[in-house]
PDB file of C-alpha atoms and ligand atoms in Angstrom:
ATOM      1  CA  MET A1110      23.769 142.116 -39.066  1.00 90.00           C
ATOM      2  CA  THR A1111      27.026 143.074 -37.282  1.00 95.00           C
ATOM      3  CA  GLY A1112      29.843 144.818 -39.098  1.00 94.00           C
ATOM      4  CA  ALA A1113      31.892 141.620 -39.007  1.00 97.00           C
ATOM      5  CA  GLN A1114      29.062 139.617 -40.558  1.00 96.00           C
ATOM      6  CA  LYS A1115      28.491 142.269 -43.230  1.00 97.00           C
ATOM      7  CA  TYR A1116      32.251 142.414 -44.185  1.00 98.00           C
ATOM      8  CA  THR A1117      32.429 138.570 -44.220  1.00 98.00           C
ATOM      9  CA  LYS A1118      29.454 138.317 -46.513  1.00 98.00           C
ATOM     10  CA  GLU A1119      30.734 141.054 -48.867  1.00 98.00           C
ATOM     11  CA  LEU A1120      34.134 139.278 -49.065  1.00 98.00           C
ATOM     12  CA  ASN A1121      32.372 135.985 -49.876  1.00 98.00           C
ATOM     13  CA  ASP A1122      30.449 137.714 -52.601  1.00 98.00           C
ATOM     14  CA  LEU A1123      33.575 139.309 -54.016  1.00 98.00           C
ATOM     15  CA  SER A1124      35.396 135.984 -53.799  1.00 98.00           C
ATOM     16  CA  ALA A1125      32.691 134.263 -55.836  1.00 98.00           C
ATOM     17  CA  SER A1126      32.691 137.037 -58.396  1.00 98.00           C
ATOM     18  CA  LEU A1127      36.411 136.523 -58.852  1.00 97.00           C
ATOM     19  CA  GLY A1128      35.990 132.798 -59.564  1.00 96.00           C
ATOM     20  CA  MET A1129      37.203 131.569 -56.208  1.00 98.00           C
ATOM     21  CA  SER A1130      35.820 128.164 -55.125  1.00 98.00           C
ATOM     22  CA  VAL A1131      36.049 128.680 -51.394  1.00 98.00           C
ATOM     23  CA  LEU A1132      36.713 131.424 -48.883  1.00 98.00           C
ATOM     24  CA  GLY A1133      37.312 131.173 -45.138  1.00 98.00           C
ATOM     25  CA  VAL A1134      38.453 133.335 -42.253  1.00 98.00           C
ATOM     26  CA  ALA A1135      41.048 132.182 -39.717  1.00 98.00           C
ATOM     27  CA  GLU A1136      41.871 133.686 -36.398  1.00 98.00           C
ATOM     28  CA  LEU A1137      45.613 134.336 -36.543  1.00 98.00           C
ATOM     29  CA  GLU A1138      46.546 133.863 -32.860  1.00 97.00           C
ATOM     30  CA  PRO A1139      46.469 129.988 -32.985  1.00 97.00           C
ATOM     31  CA  VAL A1140      48.740 129.901 -36.036  1.00 97.00           C
ATOM     32  CA  ARG A1141      50.905 133.019 -35.548  1.00 97.00           C
ATOM     33  CA  GLN A1142      53.798 130.955 -34.072  1.00 96.00           C
ATOM     34  CA  THR A1143      54.080 129.160 -37.435  1.00 95.00           C
ATOM     35  CA  PHE A1144      54.807 132.433 -39.341  1.00 97.00           C
ATOM     36  CA  HIS A1145      58.292 133.093 -40.725  1.00 96.00           C
ATOM     37  CA  PRO A1146      60.131 135.783 -38.602  1.00 95.00           C
ATOM     38  CA  GLN A1147      60.030 138.155 -41.609  1.00 95.00           C
ATOM     39  CA  LEU A1148      56.248 138.388 -41.115  1.00 96.00           C
ATOM     40  CA  GLU A1149      56.283 139.367 -37.452  1.00 93.00           C
ATOM     41  CA  GLY A1150      56.551 143.129 -38.127  1.00 96.00           C
ATOM     42  CA  PRO A1151      54.071 143.398 -41.081  1.00 97.00           C
ATOM     43  CA  ALA A1152      51.554 141.079 -39.422  1.00 97.00           C
ATOM     44  CA  LYS A1153      51.605 142.804 -35.992  1.00 97.00           C
ATOM     45  CA  GLY A1154      48.130 143.870 -34.994  1.00 96.00           C
ATOM     46  CA  LEU A1155      46.414 141.882 -37.722  1.00 98.00           C
ATOM     47  CA  LYS A1156      43.855 139.560 -36.279  1.00 98.00           C
ATOM     48  CA  TYR A1157      42.411 137.583 -39.122  1.00 98.00           C
ATOM     49  CA  GLY A1158      43.571 135.716 -42.189  1.00 98.00           C
ATOM     50  CA  ILE A1159      41.274 135.515 -45.208  1.00 98.00           C
ATOM     51  CA  VAL A1160      42.104 132.373 -47.171  1.00 98.00           C
ATOM     52  CA  ALA A1161      40.708 131.750 -50.617  1.00 98.00           C
ATOM     53  CA  GLY A1162      40.993 128.651 -52.795  1.00 98.00           C
ATOM     54  CA  ILE A1163      40.539 128.021 -56.478  1.00 98.00           C
ATOM     55  CA  ARG A1164      39.758 124.569 -57.834  1.00 98.00           C
ATOM     56  CA  LEU A1165      42.240 123.269 -60.346  1.00 98.00           C
ATOM     57  CA  SER A1166      41.010 121.800 -63.650  1.00 98.00           C
ATOM     58  CA  ASP A1167      40.025 118.177 -63.432  1.00 97.00           C
ATOM     59  CA  PRO A1168      41.152 117.359 -67.048  1.00 98.00           C
ATOM     60  CA  VAL A1169      44.571 118.842 -66.237  1.00 98.00           C
ATOM     61  CA  ILE A1170      45.002 117.059 -62.894  1.00 98.00           C
ATOM     62  CA  ASP A1171      43.515 113.747 -64.157  1.00 97.00           C
ATOM     63  CA  ASP A1172      46.118 113.718 -66.991  1.00 97.00           C
ATOM     64  CA  ILE A1173      48.995 113.405 -64.437  1.00 98.00           C
ATOM     65  CA  VAL A1174      50.242 109.861 -64.021  1.00 97.00           C
ATOM     66  CA  ASP A1175      53.623 109.691 -62.324  1.00 96.00           C
ATOM     67  CA  GLN A1176      55.187 113.077 -63.072  1.00 97.00           C
ATOM     68  CA  PRO A1177      54.234 116.726 -63.820  1.00 98.00           C
ATOM     69  CA  THR A1178      52.871 117.490 -67.255  1.00 98.00           C
ATOM     70  CA  PHE A1179      53.291 120.730 -69.259  1.00 97.00           C
ATOM     71  CA  LEU A1180      49.559 121.241 -68.993  1.00 98.00           C
ATOM     72  CA  TYR A1181      49.893 121.118 -65.202  1.00 98.00           C
ATOM     73  CA  LYS A1182      52.941 123.459 -65.141  1.00 98.00           C
ATOM     74  CA  TYR A1183      51.122 126.164 -67.042  1.00 97.00           C
ATOM     75  CA  HIS A1184      47.814 125.678 -65.181  1.00 98.00           C
ATOM     76  CA  TYR A1185      49.677 125.887 -61.881  1.00 98.00           C
ATOM     77  CA  GLN A1186      51.167 129.262 -62.922  1.00 97.00           C
ATOM     78  CA  THR A1187      47.877 130.684 -64.149  1.00 98.00           C
ATOM     79  CA  ALA A1188      46.030 129.443 -60.978  1.00 98.00           C
ATOM     80  CA  ASN A1189      48.638 131.258 -58.891  1.00 98.00           C
ATOM     81  CA  ASP A1190      48.123 134.425 -60.967  1.00 98.00           C
ATOM     82  CA  ALA A1191      44.377 134.266 -60.498  1.00 98.00           C
ATOM     83  CA  LEU A1192      44.765 133.748 -56.724  1.00 98.00           C
ATOM     84  CA  ASP A1193      47.207 136.680 -56.481  1.00 98.00           C
ATOM     85  CA  ARG A1194      44.845 138.881 -58.413  1.00 98.00           C
ATOM     86  CA  ALA A1195      41.987 137.859 -56.043  1.00 98.00           C
ATOM     87  CA  ALA A1196      44.189 138.694 -53.039  1.00 98.00           C
ATOM     88  CA  THR A1197      44.891 142.112 -54.472  1.00 98.00           C
ATOM     89  CA  ALA A1198      41.164 142.727 -55.004  1.00 98.00           C
ATOM     90  CA  PHE A1199      40.479 141.634 -51.389  1.00 98.00           C
ATOM     91  CA  GLY A1200      43.207 144.042 -50.244  1.00 98.00           C
ATOM     92  CA  PHE A1201      41.611 146.978 -52.183  1.00 98.00           C
ATOM     93  CA  TYR A1202      38.188 146.200 -50.675  1.00 98.00           C
ATOM     94  CA  ILE A1203      39.675 146.139 -47.109  1.00 98.00           C
ATOM     95  CA  GLN A1204      41.635 149.329 -47.632  1.00 98.00           C
ATOM     96  CA  GLN A1205      38.514 151.130 -48.906  1.00 98.00           C
ATOM     97  CA  LYS A1206      36.875 150.197 -45.642  1.00 98.00           C
ATOM     98  CA  GLY A1207      39.764 151.949 -43.765  1.00 98.00           C
ATOM     99  CA  PHE A1208      41.606 148.795 -42.537  1.00 98.00           C
ATOM    100  CA  LYS A1209      44.946 147.154 -43.313  1.00 98.00           C
ATOM    101  CA  ALA A1210      45.493 144.312 -45.797  1.00 98.00           C
ATOM    102  CA  LEU A1211      48.638 142.189 -46.137  1.00 98.00           C
ATOM    103  CA  PRO A1212      48.391 139.867 -49.187  1.00 98.00           C
ATOM    104  CA  ILE A1213      50.585 136.740 -49.092  1.00 98.00           C
ATOM    105  CA  PRO A1214      51.242 135.395 -52.556  1.00 97.00           C
ATOM    106  CA  ALA A1215      49.912 131.966 -53.519  1.00 97.00           C
ATOM    107  CA  SER A1216      53.393 130.648 -54.229  1.00 95.00           C
ATOM    108  CA  GLN A1217      56.302 132.131 -52.205  1.00 90.00           C
ATOM    109  CA  THR A1218      59.558 130.869 -50.656  1.00 90.00           C
ATOM    110  CA  VAL A1219      61.571 132.876 -48.174  1.00 91.00           C
ATOM    111  CA  ASP A1220      63.490 130.030 -46.569  1.00 90.00           C
ATOM    112  CA  TRP A1221      65.144 128.032 -49.380  1.00 88.00           C
ATOM    113  CA  GLU A1222      66.870 125.601 -47.055  1.00 88.00           C
ATOM    114  CA  ASN A1223      63.617 124.370 -45.510  1.00 87.00           C
ATOM    115  CA  HIS A1224      61.363 125.301 -48.481  1.00 88.00           C
ATOM    116  CA  LEU A1225      59.083 127.499 -46.414  1.00 92.00           C
ATOM    117  CA  GLY A1226      57.114 130.667 -47.242  1.00 94.00           C
ATOM    118  CA  HIS A1227      56.100 133.594 -45.030  1.00 96.00           C
ATOM    119  CA  LEU A1228      53.304 131.407 -43.781  1.00 97.00           C
ATOM    120  CA  SER A1229      51.383 128.211 -44.566  1.00 97.00           C
ATOM    121  CA  HIS A1230      48.181 128.849 -46.500  1.00 98.00           C
ATOM    122  CA  LYS A1231      47.206 125.282 -45.554  1.00 98.00           C
ATOM    123  CA  ALA A1232      47.482 126.104 -41.840  1.00 98.00           C
ATOM    124  CA  LEU A1233      45.201 129.070 -42.284  1.00 98.00           C
ATOM    125  CA  ALA A1234      42.719 127.013 -44.248  1.00 98.00           C
ATOM    126  CA  VAL A1235      42.624 124.445 -41.508  1.00 98.00           C
ATOM    127  CA  GLN A1236      42.195 127.146 -38.823  1.00 98.00           C
ATOM    128  CA  ALA A1237      39.411 128.683 -40.929  1.00 98.00           C
ATOM    129  CA  GLY A1238      37.639 125.310 -40.857  1.00 98.00           C
ATOM    130  CA  LEU A1239      37.748 124.708 -44.619  1.00 98.00           C
ATOM    131  CA  GLY A1240      39.313 121.193 -44.354  1.00 98.00           C
ATOM    132  CA  TRP A1241      42.164 119.205 -42.900  1.00 97.00           C
ATOM    133  CA  ILE A1242      45.632 117.949 -43.623  1.00 97.00           C
ATOM    134  CA  GLY A1243      45.868 114.465 -45.211  1.00 96.00           C
ATOM    135  CA  ARG A1244      48.624 111.791 -45.069  1.00 96.00           C
ATOM    136  CA  SER A1245      50.179 113.485 -48.105  1.00 96.00           C
ATOM    137  CA  ALA A1246      50.493 116.769 -46.111  1.00 97.00           C
ATOM    138  CA  LEU A1247      48.184 118.325 -48.677  1.00 97.00           C
ATOM    139  CA  PHE A1248      45.187 120.394 -47.624  1.00 98.00           C
ATOM    140  CA  ILE A1249      42.091 118.317 -48.126  1.00 97.00           C
ATOM    141  CA  HIS A1250      38.654 119.916 -48.619  1.00 97.00           C
ATOM    142  CA  PRO A1251      35.561 117.751 -48.150  1.00 96.00           C
ATOM    143  CA  VAL A1252      34.341 118.462 -51.683  1.00 96.00           C
ATOM    144  CA  HIS A1253      37.330 119.598 -53.707  1.00 97.00           C
ATOM    145  CA  ARG A1254      39.726 117.155 -52.059  1.00 97.00           C
ATOM    146  CA  ALA A1255      43.400 118.158 -52.753  1.00 98.00           C
ATOM    147  CA  ARG A1256      42.488 120.195 -55.894  1.00 98.00           C
ATOM    148  CA  LEU A1257      42.500 123.614 -54.296  1.00 98.00           C
ATOM    149  CA  ARG A1258      45.287 126.100 -54.557  1.00 98.00           C
ATOM    150  CA  LEU A1259      45.240 128.751 -51.856  1.00 98.00           C
ATOM    151  CA  VAL A1260      46.092 132.382 -51.175  1.00 98.00           C
ATOM    152  CA  SER A1261      45.841 134.504 -48.011  1.00 98.00           C
ATOM    153  CA  VAL A1262      45.319 138.113 -46.926  1.00 98.00           C
ATOM    154  CA  LEU A1263      45.993 139.144 -43.357  1.00 98.00           C
ATOM    155  CA  THR A1264      43.897 141.978 -41.968  1.00 98.00           C
ATOM    156  CA  ASP A1265      42.505 143.926 -38.990  1.00 98.00           C
ATOM    157  CA  LEU A1266      39.102 144.176 -40.688  1.00 98.00           C
ATOM    158  CA  PRO A1267      36.514 142.759 -38.216  1.00 98.00           C
ATOM    159  CA  LEU A1268      35.436 139.409 -39.596  1.00 98.00           C
ATOM    160  CA  GLU A1269      33.579 136.223 -38.574  1.00 98.00           C
ATOM    161  CA  PRO A1270      36.187 133.465 -38.263  1.00 98.00           C
ATOM    162  CA  GLY A1271      35.567 129.792 -38.747  1.00 98.00           C
ATOM    163  CA  SER A1272      36.966 127.032 -36.471  1.00 97.00           C
ATOM    164  CA  PRO A1273      38.852 123.854 -37.264  1.00 97.00           C
ATOM    165  CA  VAL A1274      36.887 120.774 -38.404  1.00 95.00           C
ATOM    166  CA  LYS A1275      37.710 117.101 -37.948  1.00 92.00           C
ATOM    167  CA  GLY A1276      38.735 115.104 -41.011  1.00 91.00           C
ATOM    168  CA  GLU A1277      40.882 112.081 -41.608  1.00 89.00           C
ATOM    169  CA  CYS A1278      42.125 109.762 -44.369  1.00 93.00           C
ATOM    170  CA  GLY A1279      40.575 106.669 -42.753  1.00 91.00           C
ATOM    171  CA  ALA A1280      41.546 103.464 -44.601  1.00 93.00           C
ATOM    172  CA  CYS A1281      42.678 105.286 -47.803  1.00 94.00           C
ATOM    173  CA  LYS A1282      46.256 104.711 -48.805  1.00 94.00           C
ATOM    174  CA  CYS A1283      46.033 105.858 -52.452  1.00 96.00           C
ATOM    175  CA  CYS A1284      48.750 108.529 -52.212  1.00 97.00           C
ATOM    176  CA  ILE A1285      51.123 106.099 -50.434  1.00 97.00           C
ATOM    177  CA  THR A1286      50.981 103.787 -53.367  1.00 96.00           C
ATOM    178  CA  ALA A1287      51.160 106.483 -56.007  1.00 97.00           C
ATOM    179  CA  CYS A1288      53.942 108.743 -54.712  1.00 98.00           C
ATOM    180  CA  PRO A1289      56.942 108.324 -57.027  1.00 97.00           C
ATOM    181  CA  ALA A1290      59.328 109.270 -54.212  1.00 98.00           C
ATOM    182  CA  GLY A1291      57.976 106.912 -51.520  1.00 97.00           C
ATOM    183  CA  ALA A1292      57.564 110.100 -49.467  1.00 98.00           C
ATOM    184  CA  ILE A1293      54.167 109.184 -47.980  1.00 97.00           C
ATOM    185  CA  THR A1294      53.733 106.378 -45.487  1.00 95.00           C
ATOM    186  CA  GLU A1295      51.243 105.513 -42.803  1.00 92.00           C
ATOM    187  CA  GLN A1296      53.669 107.210 -40.369  1.00 90.00           C
ATOM    188  CA  GLY A1297      53.440 110.485 -42.284  1.00 91.00           C
ATOM    189  CA  TYR A1298      54.952 112.643 -44.995  1.00 96.00           C
ATOM    190  CA  ASP A1299      58.759 112.778 -45.566  1.00 97.00           C
ATOM    191  CA  LYS A1300      59.408 116.338 -46.795  1.00 96.00           C
ATOM    192  CA  PRO A1301      63.062 115.909 -47.767  1.00 96.00           C
ATOM    193  CA  LYS A1302      62.174 112.850 -49.936  1.00 97.00           C
ATOM    194  CA  CYS A1303      59.389 114.793 -51.634  1.00 97.00           C
ATOM    195  CA  ILE A1304      61.546 117.849 -52.218  1.00 96.00           C
ATOM    196  CA  ALA A1305      64.302 115.734 -53.721  1.00 97.00           C
ATOM    197  CA  LYS A1306      61.804 114.337 -56.211  1.00 98.00           C
ATOM    198  CA  LEU A1307      60.452 117.846 -57.001  1.00 96.00           C
ATOM    199  CA  LYS A1308      64.009 118.989 -57.610  1.00 96.00           C
ATOM    200  CA  GLU A1309      64.531 116.093 -59.998  1.00 97.00           C
ATOM    201  CA  PHE A1310      61.261 116.919 -61.825  1.00 97.00           C
ATOM    202  CA  SER A1311      62.316 120.597 -62.066  1.00 96.00           C
ATOM    203  CA  ARG A1312      65.421 119.536 -64.061  1.00 97.00           C
ATOM    204  CA  ARG A1313      63.361 117.850 -66.715  1.00 96.00           C
ATOM    205  CA  PRO A1314      63.323 119.787 -69.986  1.00 94.00           C
ATOM    206  CA  GLY A1315      60.612 122.523 -69.913  1.00 94.00           C
ATOM    207  CA  ILE A1316      59.420 121.954 -66.331  1.00 96.00           C
ATOM    208  CA  ASN A1317      61.774 124.262 -64.398  1.00 94.00           C
ATOM    209  CA  GLN A1318      59.390 124.356 -61.366  1.00 94.00           C
ATOM    210  CA  TYR A1319      59.212 122.448 -58.101  1.00 95.00           C
ATOM    211  CA  ILE A1320      55.943 120.721 -59.036  1.00 96.00           C
ATOM    212  CA  CYS A1321      54.651 117.128 -59.161  1.00 98.00           C
ATOM    213  CA  GLY A1322      50.860 116.794 -58.888  1.00 98.00           C
ATOM    214  CA  VAL A1323      50.697 113.009 -58.421  1.00 98.00           C
ATOM    215  CA  CYS A1324      49.332 113.054 -54.867  1.00 98.00           C
ATOM    216  CA  ILE A1325      46.826 115.847 -55.861  1.00 98.00           C
ATOM    217  CA  ARG A1326      45.470 113.614 -58.686  1.00 98.00           C
ATOM    218  CA  THR A1327      45.339 110.545 -56.472  1.00 97.00           C
ATOM    219  CA  CYS A1328      43.285 111.978 -53.581  1.00 96.00           C
ATOM    220  CA  GLN A1329      39.735 111.126 -54.635  1.00 86.00           C
ATOM    221  CA  GLY A1330      38.306 110.643 -51.064  1.00 60.00           C
TER     222      GLY A1330
HETATM  223  S1  LIG B2152      54.318 115.913 -54.469  1.00 91.83           S
HETATM  224 FE1  LIG B2152      54.898 114.051 -55.595  1.00 91.83          FE
HETATM  225  S2  LIG B2152      56.772 113.377 -54.631  1.00 91.83           S
HETATM  226 FE2  LIG B2152      55.845 114.845 -53.202  1.00 91.83          FE
HETATM  227  S3  LIG B2152      54.599 113.578 -51.802  1.00 91.83           S
HETATM  228 FE3  LIG B2152      53.222 114.231 -53.502  1.00 91.83          FE
HETATM  229  S4  LIG B2152      53.412 112.507 -54.975  1.00 91.83           S
HETATM  230 FE4  LIG B2152      55.082 112.313 -53.553  1.00 91.83          FE
HETATM  231  S1  LIG B2153      44.965 110.012 -51.082  1.00 91.83           S
HETATM  232 FE1  LIG B2153      43.926 109.049 -49.295  1.00 91.83          FE
HETATM  233  S2  LIG B2153      45.497 108.810 -47.765  1.00 91.83           S
HETATM  234 FE2  LIG B2153      46.304 110.299 -49.295  1.00 91.83          FE
HETATM  235  S3  LIG B2153      45.721 112.316 -48.440  1.00 91.83           S
HETATM  236 FE3  LIG B2153      44.073 111.660 -49.802  1.00 91.83          FE
HETATM  237  S4  LIG B2153      42.528 110.647 -48.479  1.00 91.83           S
HETATM  238 FE4  LIG B2153      44.512 110.744 -47.352  1.00 91.83          FE
END
């Protein structure tokens, strides 16, 4: 077993012990141009992105009809916490091996005008071969569908990367019908329309977050 194979296996074992549902490794070069400029310095010399996903609770997601629920709001926050703790644990493992680890939080915004983070966890998950992007612009996993939340750690630890897989929505149009903003069409996803609806939801008493959940619940495959 090579060093890269050994490290990849140990990270997979650690990931499972932390309750993660999936783990993949992405080569960074194909996605580096999508990084926010603030990441250029810290990510220099880092070759791989570890991306882990945790499956959201089916009873919580299935309870969403046409707007975010309080159950979803709190579950979203605790899922992000679990992902960030896992990313920290991956980082400690990597540092103990003598390499660099740059954790990117599960939920982070650095460009408020365009609602972008340091990087797209979804882009890393696609590059790692974990799934694809659906009509709703959500990351779709072949088993967990749109019910994974993701976190990433960039590193120079030698690892075994995956490669992108093919996947498509086919004849499904469920999220087009369900989206309360009309932001999903056969032509694609209209981000400004979606963001406007999330903003509206965030103003509802007790929500105070840019969340929705409708297209996540709808995507059954
Ligand atoms: S998050 Fe909500 S508003 Fe945005 S595309 Fe999905 S269903 Fe539509
Ligand atoms: S609900 Fe259907 S159309 Fe929408 S992302 Fe999922 S598979 Fe694609």
